[in-house]
Each structure stands twice: as structure tokens, then as C-alpha cells.
Amino acid sequence: MTPMVELRGVHKSFGSLHVLRGVDLEVGQGQVLVIVGPSGSGKSTLLRTINHLEKVDRGSVRVDGHLLGYRQVGDRLLELPEREVLRQRTQIGFVFQAFNLFPHLTVQQNVMEAPLSAQRRPRGEVEPLAERLLARVGLADKAGAYPRTLSGGQQQRVVIARALALEPKLLLFDEPTSALDPELVGEVLDVIKDLARGGTTMIVVTHEIGFAREVADTVAFMDAGRIVELGPPAQILDAPAQDRTRTFLSKVL
Amino acid sequence: MMLPDLQAPPHQDAGRPLEVVTARRPLRWLAAVVVLVLLAMAASALVTNPAWEWDIVGQYLFAPSVVRSVLLTLELTALGIGLGFALGTVLALMRISPNRLLSSVAWGYVWLFRSVPLILQLLFWYNLALLYPRLSVGVPFGPGFFDFGTMDLIGPLTAAVLGLALHQAAYAAEIVRGGLLSVDHGQREAAAALGLPPARRLFRIILPQAMRTIVPNAGNEIIGLVKGTSVVYIMALPELFYQVQVIYNRNGRVMALLLVAAIWYLILTTVLSIVQHYVERYYGRGRA
Ligand SMILES: Nc1ncnc2c1ncn2[C@@H]1O[C@H](COP(=O)(O)OP(=O)(O)OP(=O)(O)O)[C@@H](O)[C@H]1O
Ligand SMILES: [Mg+2]
């Protein structure tokens, strides 16, 4: 079976700052990968290359067997036209640390926007979908509310519903609970756990070690632009082989 | 040592909550009285001095020629603002585009049209026929496909609209650019991550949020242009200001007719301010 996500030798620099230094990664269908690592190690940048919000300098990103953002001709990668890239992105849901809900649209309009305008699905089909998704994240009664009137935890659950509305093959979470008050973290993690149990493939960057232990099939520790080690949660979190991993875990636990 | 501040307050009756008494501000009252007296003096000066000739004002306020000139003023404002902001939006998008040629051209446009006084630009357009007696559309430096006499194409009204719109576009470009920059970067990113097409990102996500910054500034510009249209009197276009001049040159009632113009400008500005209030409220939705 082709892996859902496959990165080969991915490099990325911002000017002279070499942020990703050769990342190889595979995530199987229905698997949950949790990435942990210190601030500035390149976790967000890595996630952003997976939906082509960030172009890679070298290496390749494949999602469900398809090259992302490029097509291969011989041994060269030619950039795809924007329309194609946008179509590829509709298969990948992205949940931001800072929510980034559209503040001038209601909760329901936020959820319906992408299926309507990116996938051109008929309104009659998208309305019940939005209703279902909002019920699933426990916000059926907030459809008409504006994001500003919701708590942080509720906003992040709307973001998840908005990402799910594209019915993506893959979900990417970039520190989904870091901007939340501690008592609101649980409600968002519960929604993510529920999705994981339902068999959605996902990559989650988080500092919630308990969550990683419970949900991850694989945990990757990232430092200075590389994946330092990777394995089942019990191995990485309880018996890491690398000193760097051990040092990091002793700080966050 | 005694710490009197830290002593427990005396107990109150359990059932009676404390009453709040607002502080009195006698100076504020005094200021209000002074302002009222000054206002009354101004009103009496306006009403009692016969030189204002209020009966003449009433007679001309709704005279057909005056009403027609008000409509022309409105037409010039609407065209100037409509075309100006349309071109200004294009210029703002060019200006923030990563393409260096596009952004430089936009920068150059804004520089040029903000530097040259409007009245000069209007005269340029009006007298364009002196520079280019014929205008043709075709390949640059090559053959032309269409050919017009400049005089036929650019009459005084066209010259005025052209001048006002091109001038306004330079200011509008900066206002729209400021609005676009005021929208959080995460909004573009979220829209891109959802795969929304570029035009949809702009018109559905970015511009409506930019409007919150654009509208108050645009309101200023529109109200400025209502009065600014009066400069086209140099082209003998019968807008409001030109029209009252024509009338008072004929009958000599200078003050009364200036007052007629002032009243109309007040009315137009008032209506526009009210409209602006509602437009702002619309674009502010979702933000308490
Ligand atoms: N667009 C950009 N331009 C320049 N530098 C950037 C850009 N994006 C990220 N960086 C830099 O790249 C490095 C890695 O950033 P990244 O956001 O991927 O780290 P991270 O592991 O997600 O950290 P954190 O845990 O703080 O979110 C940082 O030093 C950051 O300053
Ligand atoms: Mg990050």
C-alpha cells in the first residue's frame, strides 16, 4: 500500500537559515504521527511543505502517491500551475495554532466556504455537511455565531470542522492547543482523538506528551531541521536512544 | 507601629448595599454654558443681519438651475470616486505584487498624480487637443486601428471626469493598499490552505476585512471630492459652485448665493456621513 505521506531528502532554507536539513518521513494510511521537538527546530516549516504553503528547495513530497506542487519530467521537477496546487490542497486539511478563522463570516459560512468555492459543490449538499460536522465537534448550536463570540476551544473546534469540510485524505495540525487556556485544551484534544480513532491519517505537532502517548502510532523527535529519532510512543517517550531526545523530554514532561 | 490604612472597615448593615455617587464636575458645566452662549450669539448674527438675505436664499435654494448643478456635482463625485477607486484598487494590487515592474509602475503613478495639483491636471486634460490633435489606438510606434479627433472625444465633462478620477486613483491606491496590509497574514494563509481560488480569496476573504480600514478613509475622500469638484469651474462646467457664481454675477446677491451653495454642500455631506455610518457597521460585523 502506498504511504499517505512520503518525504524524501527535503531541504528548505530561508535566506541563509537552513531550516530543514534533509527530512525523510513516511506516514501510512490511517496512521497518526506526532512530531515533538524544541522551538525553531523546523516543525511548522515541515508541516507547511506538506501542503505546499512552503516550497521545498530540494527533495520531494508525495501525498497518496502524488508529487505535491510539481510534476516529474525525467529527473526534473516542474512546478504545477496554481490551479493544480489549489486542487491538491483541498485534499489536505490544515489546522493552525492561531486558528485563522474568517472573522467576518459566521461559523457556518467558515465551514461551507471551501467546499462551495474550492470544490464547487452544490449548496444543497454542503449545508447538511456543515451541520453534521458542527454537530460532530459539539457546536451544532453555534452555526450562526461569529468567531469572536466563541471561546478559544470552540474556535479551534470550528477550525477542525472547516478542515474536515473538504473531506481530506490527510489532516495536519500545527500546535492546535498551544494558544488555548489550559482548561480548554482537553475539549480540542478529544475531537482530535475521536478523528484518530475514526481512521483519519494525521500529522500532529504538539507539546502534549500525554496526548502523543495515547493517540500516536509513531512519534518523531525533531531537532535542528532533522528527524533525530522516530518510533512507537513507548520507545521514543519512555526509552529514547538519543541524548538530545532525552534532554528535550526532561524539559517538557 | 500603627498602620491605619490596613484597619478593617467598620461593619455595615448586612442588607444595605453601598450607594455609588458620581463626582460633581462644576468646570464641565461652566464650559457647557459658555459654548451655549457662543452658539446663541452665532445664530443671532446669522438670523438678524439682513445682509444674509434669507428670503433670497429660500428663493434660489431649489431653483431648477441650482438643483441641476447639484446633480452635476453629484455625478462628478460619483464618477470620480467610482472610477478612481476601481483604478486605485488595481494600482494597490499592482503595488503589493511581487512583480517588480508592476509595483514600480504603480509606485510611479501614485508619485506623479499626487505631486501635480488637481487644477493643473484638469487643464492638461482639457487642453489635450493642443498636444495630440488626434488620438489613435493601435500598436505602439506602429500602425493605428482607430483614430479620433481629440476635441470630439474629450469635451469638458470627459476632461473633468478623467482628471478627477485619475487624481483620485492615486489617493485611493494608497487607501486600498493600507487596507490590504491591515489584514492579518494568517487570513491569506488559511484561505490558501483551503484551496480557495485567488479571486475568491481576494473578494470574499481579504477585501471585506480590508474594508474596515478602507471605509473611514474613503469616506473622507468622498466628502472631500464633493467639495473638490468645485475646481472644475475653471472649465465652465455648471456644477454647484460655478452655477451660484453665474447667478450672483447676474444679480449681485453674493452672500445669499454663497449661502445657498454652503447649504447644499452641508446637505450632501450630511447624507454621505449617514451612509458611511451604516457601511462601516456592515463591514464591522463579527467584531463587537
Ligand atoms: N517565512 C520565514 N522566513 C524566515 N524565517 C523563517 C520563516 N519561517 C520560519 N522561519 C525560521 O525557521 C526556523 C524554524 O521555524 P519553525 O516555525 O518551522 O519552527 P518550529 O519548530 O515550528 O518552532 P515553534 O515550536 O516555535 O513553533 C525558525 O528559526 C524561524 O525563525
Ligand atoms: Mg511552529
Coordinates of C-alpha atoms in Angstrom, one line a residue, chain A residues 5-106:
Chain A
V5 CA 2.7 10.9 3.1
E6 CA 6.2 10.3 1.8
L7 CA 9.0 12.9 2.2
R8 CA 12.4 12.2 0.6
G9 CA 15.5 14.3 1.4
V10 CA 13.5 17.6 1.9
H11 CA 15.6 20.7 2.3
K12 CA 14.4 24.2 2.9
S13 CA 16.2 27.5 3.6
F14 CA 15.0 31.0 4.4
G15 CA 17.9 33.1 3.1
S16 CA 21.0 31.8 4.8
L17 CA 19.0 30.0 7.5
H18 CA 18.9 26.2 6.7
V19 CA 15.7 25.2 8.4
L20 CA 15.1 21.7 7.0
R21 CA 18.2 19.7 6.5
G22 CA 17.2 16.5 4.7
V23 CA 14.0 15.1 6.1
D24 CA 12.8 11.6 5.2
L25 CA 9.4 10.6 6.5
E26 CA 6.6 8.1 5.8
V27 CA 3.1 8.1 7.3
G28 CA 1.0 5.1 6.4
Q29 CA -2.8 5.3 5.6
G30 CA -4.8 5.8 8.7
Q31 CA -1.7 6.3 10.8
V32 CA -1.2 9.1 13.4
L33 CA 2.3 10.7 13.5
V34 CA 3.1 13.1 16.4
I35 CA 6.1 15.4 15.9
V36 CA 7.7 16.8 19.0
G37 CA 10.8 19.0 19.2
P38 CA 12.2 22.3 20.5
S39 CA 11.1 25.6 19.3
G40 CA 12.7 26.6 16.0
S41 CA 13.6 23.1 15.0
G42 CA 11.5 23.3 11.9
K43 CA 8.3 21.5 12.8
S44 CA 5.9 24.2 11.4
T45 CA 8.0 24.5 8.3
L46 CA 7.9 20.8 7.8
L47 CA 4.1 20.7 8.1
R48 CA 3.8 23.7 5.7
T49 CA 5.8 21.9 3.0
I50 CA 3.4 19.0 3.1
N51 CA 0.6 21.2 1.7
H52 CA 2.9 23.4 -0.3
L53 CA 2.4 26.5 1.7
E54 CA 6.2 26.4 1.7
K55 CA 8.0 25.3 -1.4
V56 CA 10.9 22.9 -0.8
D57 CA 14.4 23.7 -2.2
R58 CA 15.4 20.1 -2.7
G59 CA 13.8 16.7 -2.3
S60 CA 10.2 15.6 -2.8
V61 CA 6.9 15.5 -1.0
R62 CA 4.3 12.9 -2.0
V63 CA 0.8 12.7 -0.7
D64 CA -1.1 9.5 -1.5
G65 CA 1.5 8.7 -4.2
H66 CA 1.2 12.0 -6.0
L67 CA 4.0 14.6 -6.1
L68 CA 2.9 17.8 -4.4
G69 CA 3.2 21.0 -6.2
Y70 CA 5.4 19.6 -9.0
R71 CA 5.3 17.1 -11.8
Q72 CA 8.2 15.0 -12.7
V73 CA 9.7 15.1 -16.2
G74 CA 12.8 12.9 -16.4
D75 CA 14.8 13.8 -13.3
R76 CA 13.5 17.3 -13.0
L77 CA 10.5 18.6 -11.1
L78 CA 8.4 21.2 -12.9
E79 CA 6.2 23.5 -10.8
L80 CA 2.5 23.0 -11.3
P81 CA 0.1 25.8 -12.2
E82 CA -1.5 27.4 -9.1
R83 CA -4.9 25.9 -10.0
E84 CA -3.5 22.4 -9.7
V85 CA -1.7 23.2 -6.4
L86 CA -5.0 24.5 -5.0
R87 CA -6.8 21.3 -6.1
Q88 CA -4.1 19.2 -4.3
R89 CA -4.5 21.3 -1.2
T90 CA -8.2 20.6 -1.0
Q91 CA -7.2 17.0 -0.1
I92 CA -5.2 18.2 2.9
G93 CA -6.7 19.8 5.9
F94 CA -4.6 22.2 7.9
V95 CA -5.3 23.4 11.5
F96 CA -3.4 26.4 12.6
Q97 CA -2.1 27.3 16.1
A98 CA -3.6 30.8 15.7
F99 CA -7.0 29.4 14.4
N100 CA -7.2 31.9 11.4
L101 CA -11.0 31.7 11.2
F102 CA -12.5 34.3 8.9
P103 CA -13.8 36.8 11.4
H104 CA -16.4 38.4 9.1
L105 CA -18.1 35.1 8.3
T106 CA -20.3 33.1 10.6

